[in-house]
Short mmCIF file of C-alpha atoms in Angstrom, two decimals:
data_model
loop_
_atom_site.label_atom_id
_atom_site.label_comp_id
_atom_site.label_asym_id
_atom_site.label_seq_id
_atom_site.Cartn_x
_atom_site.Cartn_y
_atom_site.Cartn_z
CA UNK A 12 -18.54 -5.82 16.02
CA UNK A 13 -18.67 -3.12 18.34
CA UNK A 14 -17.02 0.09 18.23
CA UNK A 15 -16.88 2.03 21.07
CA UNK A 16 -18.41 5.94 20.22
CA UNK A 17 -15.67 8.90 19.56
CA UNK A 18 -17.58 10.82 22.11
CA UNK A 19 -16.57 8.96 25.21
CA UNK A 20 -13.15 9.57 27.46
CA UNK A 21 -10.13 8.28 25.87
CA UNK A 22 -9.37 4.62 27.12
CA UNK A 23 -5.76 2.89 27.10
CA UNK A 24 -5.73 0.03 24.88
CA UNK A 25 -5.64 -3.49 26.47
CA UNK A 26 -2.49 -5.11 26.60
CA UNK A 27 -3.42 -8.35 27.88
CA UNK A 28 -2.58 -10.07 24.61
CA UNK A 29 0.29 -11.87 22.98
CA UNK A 30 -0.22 -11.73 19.19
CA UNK A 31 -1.07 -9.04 16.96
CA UNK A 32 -1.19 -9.25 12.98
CA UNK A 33 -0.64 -5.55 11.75
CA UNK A 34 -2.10 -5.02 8.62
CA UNK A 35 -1.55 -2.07 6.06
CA UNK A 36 -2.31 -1.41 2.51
CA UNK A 37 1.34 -0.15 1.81
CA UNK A 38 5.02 -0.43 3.14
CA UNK A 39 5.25 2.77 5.42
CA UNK A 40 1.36 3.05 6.70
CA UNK A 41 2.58 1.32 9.85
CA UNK A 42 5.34 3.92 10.31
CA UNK A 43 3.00 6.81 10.63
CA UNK A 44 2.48 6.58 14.77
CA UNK A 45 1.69 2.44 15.03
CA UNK A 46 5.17 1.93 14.69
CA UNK A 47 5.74 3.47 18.51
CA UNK A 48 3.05 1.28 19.66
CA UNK A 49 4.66 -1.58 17.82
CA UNK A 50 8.30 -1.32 19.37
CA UNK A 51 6.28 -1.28 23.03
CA UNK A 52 4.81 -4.24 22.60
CA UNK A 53 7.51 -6.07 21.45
CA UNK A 54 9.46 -4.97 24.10
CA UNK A 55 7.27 -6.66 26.45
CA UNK A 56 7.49 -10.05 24.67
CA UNK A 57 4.18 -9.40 21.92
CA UNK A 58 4.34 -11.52 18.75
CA UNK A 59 3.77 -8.88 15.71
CA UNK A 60 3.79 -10.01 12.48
CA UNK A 61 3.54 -7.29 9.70
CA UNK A 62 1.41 -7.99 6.70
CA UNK A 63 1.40 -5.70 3.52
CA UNK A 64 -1.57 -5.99 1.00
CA UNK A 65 0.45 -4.55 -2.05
CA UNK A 66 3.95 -3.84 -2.39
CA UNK A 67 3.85 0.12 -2.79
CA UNK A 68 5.29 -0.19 -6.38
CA UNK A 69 2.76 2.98 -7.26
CA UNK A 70 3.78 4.67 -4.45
CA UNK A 71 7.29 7.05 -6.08
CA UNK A 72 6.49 8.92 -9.19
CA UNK A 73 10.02 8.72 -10.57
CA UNK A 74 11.01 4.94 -10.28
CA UNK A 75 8.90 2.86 -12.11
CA UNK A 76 6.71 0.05 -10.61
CA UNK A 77 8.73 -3.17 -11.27
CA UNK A 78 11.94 -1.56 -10.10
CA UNK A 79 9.81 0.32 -7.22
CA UNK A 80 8.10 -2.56 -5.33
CA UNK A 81 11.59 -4.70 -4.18
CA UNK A 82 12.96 -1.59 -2.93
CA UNK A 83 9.94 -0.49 -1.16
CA UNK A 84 9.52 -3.95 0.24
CA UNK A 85 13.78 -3.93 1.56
CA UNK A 86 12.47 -0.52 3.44
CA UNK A 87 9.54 -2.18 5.04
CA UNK A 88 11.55 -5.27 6.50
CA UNK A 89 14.40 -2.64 8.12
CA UNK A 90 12.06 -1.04 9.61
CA UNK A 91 10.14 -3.49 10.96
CA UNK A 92 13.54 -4.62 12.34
CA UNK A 93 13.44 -1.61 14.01
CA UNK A 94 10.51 -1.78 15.97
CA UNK A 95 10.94 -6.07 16.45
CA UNK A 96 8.81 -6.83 14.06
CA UNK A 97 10.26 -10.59 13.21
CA UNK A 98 8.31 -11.16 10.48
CA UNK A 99 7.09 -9.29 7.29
CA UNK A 100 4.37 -10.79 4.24
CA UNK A 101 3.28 -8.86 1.27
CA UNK A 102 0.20 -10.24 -0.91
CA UNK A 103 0.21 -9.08 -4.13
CA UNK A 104 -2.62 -6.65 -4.94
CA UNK A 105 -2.30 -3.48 -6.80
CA UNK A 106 -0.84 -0.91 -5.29
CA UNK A 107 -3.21 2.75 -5.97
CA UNK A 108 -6.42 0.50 -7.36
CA UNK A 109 -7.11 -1.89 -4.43
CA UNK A 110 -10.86 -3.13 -4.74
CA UNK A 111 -13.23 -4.04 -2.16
CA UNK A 112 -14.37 -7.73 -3.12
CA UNK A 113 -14.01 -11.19 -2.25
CA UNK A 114 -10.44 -12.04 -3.30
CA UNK A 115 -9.11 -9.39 -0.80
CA UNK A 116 -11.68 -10.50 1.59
CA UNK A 117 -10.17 -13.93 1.46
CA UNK A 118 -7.11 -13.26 1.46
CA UNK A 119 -6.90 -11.26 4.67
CA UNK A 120 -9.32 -14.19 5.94
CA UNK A 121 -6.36 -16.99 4.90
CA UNK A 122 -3.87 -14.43 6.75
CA UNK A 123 -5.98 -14.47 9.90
CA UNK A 124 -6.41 -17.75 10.18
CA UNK A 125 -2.75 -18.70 9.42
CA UNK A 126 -1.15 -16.56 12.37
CA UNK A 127 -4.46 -16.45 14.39
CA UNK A 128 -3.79 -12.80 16.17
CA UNK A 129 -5.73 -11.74 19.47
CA UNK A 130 -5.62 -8.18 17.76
CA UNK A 131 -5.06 -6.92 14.59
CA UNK A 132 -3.86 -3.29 13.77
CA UNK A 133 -3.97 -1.47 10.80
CA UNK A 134 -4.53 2.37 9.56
CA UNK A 135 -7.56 5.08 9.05
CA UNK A 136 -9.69 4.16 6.51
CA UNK A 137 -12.35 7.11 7.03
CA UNK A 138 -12.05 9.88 4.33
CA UNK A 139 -9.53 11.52 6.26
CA UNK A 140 -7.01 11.92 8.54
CA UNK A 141 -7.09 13.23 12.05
CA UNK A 142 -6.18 17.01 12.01
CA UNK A 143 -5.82 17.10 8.20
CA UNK A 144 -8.81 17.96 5.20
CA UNK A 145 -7.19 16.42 2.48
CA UNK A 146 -8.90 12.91 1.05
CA UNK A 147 -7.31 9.80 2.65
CA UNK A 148 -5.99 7.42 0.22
CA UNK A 149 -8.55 5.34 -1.96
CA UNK A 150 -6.71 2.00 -0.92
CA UNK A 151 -6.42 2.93 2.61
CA UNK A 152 -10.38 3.29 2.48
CA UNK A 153 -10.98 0.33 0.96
CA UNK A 154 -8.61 -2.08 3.19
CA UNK A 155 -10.38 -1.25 6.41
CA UNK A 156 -14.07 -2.19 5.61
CA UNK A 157 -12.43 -5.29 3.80
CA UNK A 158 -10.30 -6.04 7.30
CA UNK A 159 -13.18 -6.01 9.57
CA UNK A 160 -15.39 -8.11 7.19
CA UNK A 161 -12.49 -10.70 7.03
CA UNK A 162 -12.37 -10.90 11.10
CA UNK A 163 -16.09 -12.32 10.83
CA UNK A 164 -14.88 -14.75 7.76
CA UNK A 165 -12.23 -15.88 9.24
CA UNK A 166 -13.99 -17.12 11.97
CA UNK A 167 -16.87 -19.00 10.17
CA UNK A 168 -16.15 -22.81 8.34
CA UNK A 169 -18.16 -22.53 6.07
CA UNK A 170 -17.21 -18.82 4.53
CA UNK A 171 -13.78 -20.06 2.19
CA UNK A 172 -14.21 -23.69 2.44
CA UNK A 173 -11.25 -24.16 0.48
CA UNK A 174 -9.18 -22.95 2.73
CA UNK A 175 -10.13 -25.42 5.03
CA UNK A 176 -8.71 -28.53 2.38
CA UNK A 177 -5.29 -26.00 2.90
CA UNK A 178 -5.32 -26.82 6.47
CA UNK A 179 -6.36 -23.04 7.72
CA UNK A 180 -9.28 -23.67 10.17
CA UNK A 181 -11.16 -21.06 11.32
CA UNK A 182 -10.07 -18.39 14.03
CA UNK A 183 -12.53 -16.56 16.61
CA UNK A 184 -9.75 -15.48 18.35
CA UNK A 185 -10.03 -11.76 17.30
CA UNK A 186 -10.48 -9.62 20.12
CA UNK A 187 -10.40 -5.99 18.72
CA UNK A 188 -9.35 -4.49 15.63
CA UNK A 189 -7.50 -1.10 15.86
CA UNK A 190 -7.20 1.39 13.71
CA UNK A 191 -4.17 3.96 13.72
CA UNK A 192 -4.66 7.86 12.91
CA UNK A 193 -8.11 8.08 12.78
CA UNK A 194 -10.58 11.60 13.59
CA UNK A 195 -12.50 9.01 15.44
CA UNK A 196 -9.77 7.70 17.83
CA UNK A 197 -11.41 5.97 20.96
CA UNK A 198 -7.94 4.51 22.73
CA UNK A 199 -4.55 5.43 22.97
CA UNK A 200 -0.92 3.85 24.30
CA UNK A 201 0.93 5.27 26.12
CA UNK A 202 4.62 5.45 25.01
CA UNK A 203 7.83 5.69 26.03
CA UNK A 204 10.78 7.74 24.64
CA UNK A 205 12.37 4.58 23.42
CA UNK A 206 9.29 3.75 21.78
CA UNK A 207 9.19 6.77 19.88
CA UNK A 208 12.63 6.41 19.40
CA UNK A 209 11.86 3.18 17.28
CA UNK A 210 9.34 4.81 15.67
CA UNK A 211 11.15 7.06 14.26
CA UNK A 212 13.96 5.07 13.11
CA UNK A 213 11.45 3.01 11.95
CA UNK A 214 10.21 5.77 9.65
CA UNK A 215 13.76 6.94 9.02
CA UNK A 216 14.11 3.50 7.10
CA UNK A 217 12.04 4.79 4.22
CA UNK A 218 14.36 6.87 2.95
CA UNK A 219 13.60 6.45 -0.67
CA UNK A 220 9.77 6.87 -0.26
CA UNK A 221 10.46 10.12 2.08
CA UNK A 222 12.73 11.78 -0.15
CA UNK A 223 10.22 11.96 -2.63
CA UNK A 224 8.04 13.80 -0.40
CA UNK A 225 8.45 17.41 -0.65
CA UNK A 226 8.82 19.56 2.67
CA UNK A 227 8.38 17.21 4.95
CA UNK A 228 10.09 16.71 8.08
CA UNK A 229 9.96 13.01 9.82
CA UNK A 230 12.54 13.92 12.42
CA UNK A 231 10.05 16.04 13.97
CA UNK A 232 6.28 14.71 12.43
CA UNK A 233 6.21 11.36 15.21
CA UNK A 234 7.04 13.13 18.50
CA UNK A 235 4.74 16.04 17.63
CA UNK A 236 1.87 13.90 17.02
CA UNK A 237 3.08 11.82 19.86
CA UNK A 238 2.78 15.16 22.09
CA UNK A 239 -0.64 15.98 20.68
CA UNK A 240 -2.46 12.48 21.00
CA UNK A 241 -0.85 12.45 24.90
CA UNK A 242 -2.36 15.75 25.15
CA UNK A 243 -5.54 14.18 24.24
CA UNK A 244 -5.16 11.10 26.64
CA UNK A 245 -3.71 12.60 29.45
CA UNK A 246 -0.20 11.05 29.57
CA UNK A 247 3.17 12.75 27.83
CA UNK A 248 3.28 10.58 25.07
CA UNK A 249 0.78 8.58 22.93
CA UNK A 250 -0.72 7.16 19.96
CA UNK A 251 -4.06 7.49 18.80
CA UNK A 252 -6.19 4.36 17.85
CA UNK A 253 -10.06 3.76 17.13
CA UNK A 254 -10.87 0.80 18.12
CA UNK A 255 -13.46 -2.12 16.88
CA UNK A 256 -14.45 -4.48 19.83
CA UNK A 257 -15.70 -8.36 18.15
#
């Protein structure tokens, strides 16, 4: 794979694709700026399908895990209904102690070569943020490394044979992998207001998760990072992606 290096001019993202298979380590990754870029592209006829590698049962320290992860999951499908997202899968990994390995490998392999995306999209996975200093999450970290290794998988026979006796054959169809909220952001798209509209109501449908989260503000978190990455790319409203050519 090829990534193209931070230092060079902002590009737009290609569009010239029909499928994309988002991928996130927990219901509401998506919903912090990909969402935006989500609702555009399904406005313009995309395909995205929304996979979730756990179910974010760790994710609220006062509801317990088995009572956390169906209500966590019920927030993800609204708001991928918000941004036309049609379709939502969860694996079943551990939510706070996701390991890099083969299962996961496979598994994202299987989920590439069932819905055989031209892109896929998922979040940072560096050790932090863009703009921030705290330590991105340790699942978040894992999952990317893990994602770009199952691109290659997917796309070689003889890497999870077994899946072949399933009837998943292999998929080179991959064109780029990109990543949302990254310091090392290569591409942006351009949105509209109605974009970030979605996005926010998108966001706005994890009310339980946010209301756990002390001081901050989601009415006004998306359209000032939207402002900031257009600053960045030279348009009035963006979001930021870095971007993995195969």
């Amino acid at each position: 794979m090829t990534q193209t290096t931070e230092n060079s001019a902002p590009r737009p993202l290609p569009e010239d694709w029909n499928r994309a298979l988002a991928v996130v380590a927990h219901p509401d990754d998506l919903e912090f700026g990909s969402s935006s870029a989500i609702a555009r592209w399904t406005g313009q006829g995309k395909d995205v399908v929304e996979l979730l590698v756990t179910r974010g049962e760790a994710g609220i320290d006062t509801i317990a895990p088995e009572e956390c992860a169906p209500l966590r999951m019920a927030e993800q499908r609204a708001s991928a209904a918000a941004v036309g997202a049609g379709t939502v899968e969860f694996l079943d990994f551990p939510d706070g102690t996701l390991e890099y390995g083969i299962p996961l490998r496979a598994a994202l392999a299987g989920a590439i070569r069932r819905h055989r995306p031209d892109v896929i999209v998922s979040i940072n996975f560096r050790d932090h943020f863009a703009g921030s200093s705290s330590l991105n999450h340790a699942d978040h970290r894992v999952l990317g490394p893990a994602l770009l290794d199952a691109v290659r998988d997917a796309a070689n026979r003889w890497v999870f044979r077994e899946q072949l006796e399933e009837g998943l054959q292999p998929w080179s169809g991959v064109r780029f992998v990109a990543f949302g909220a990254s310091p090392l952001a290569t591409h942006y798209v351009e949105l509209g207001e109605a974009d970030l509209a979605a996005g926010v109501a998108s966001l706005d449908a994890h009310a339980l998760y946010l209301a756990n989260l002390e001081g901050f503000d989601q009415k006004s978190f998306l359209p000032r990072a939207a402002a900031q990455a257009g600053e960045w790319a030279g348009v009035p409203l963006a979001t930021a992606f870095e971007v993995f050519e195969v």
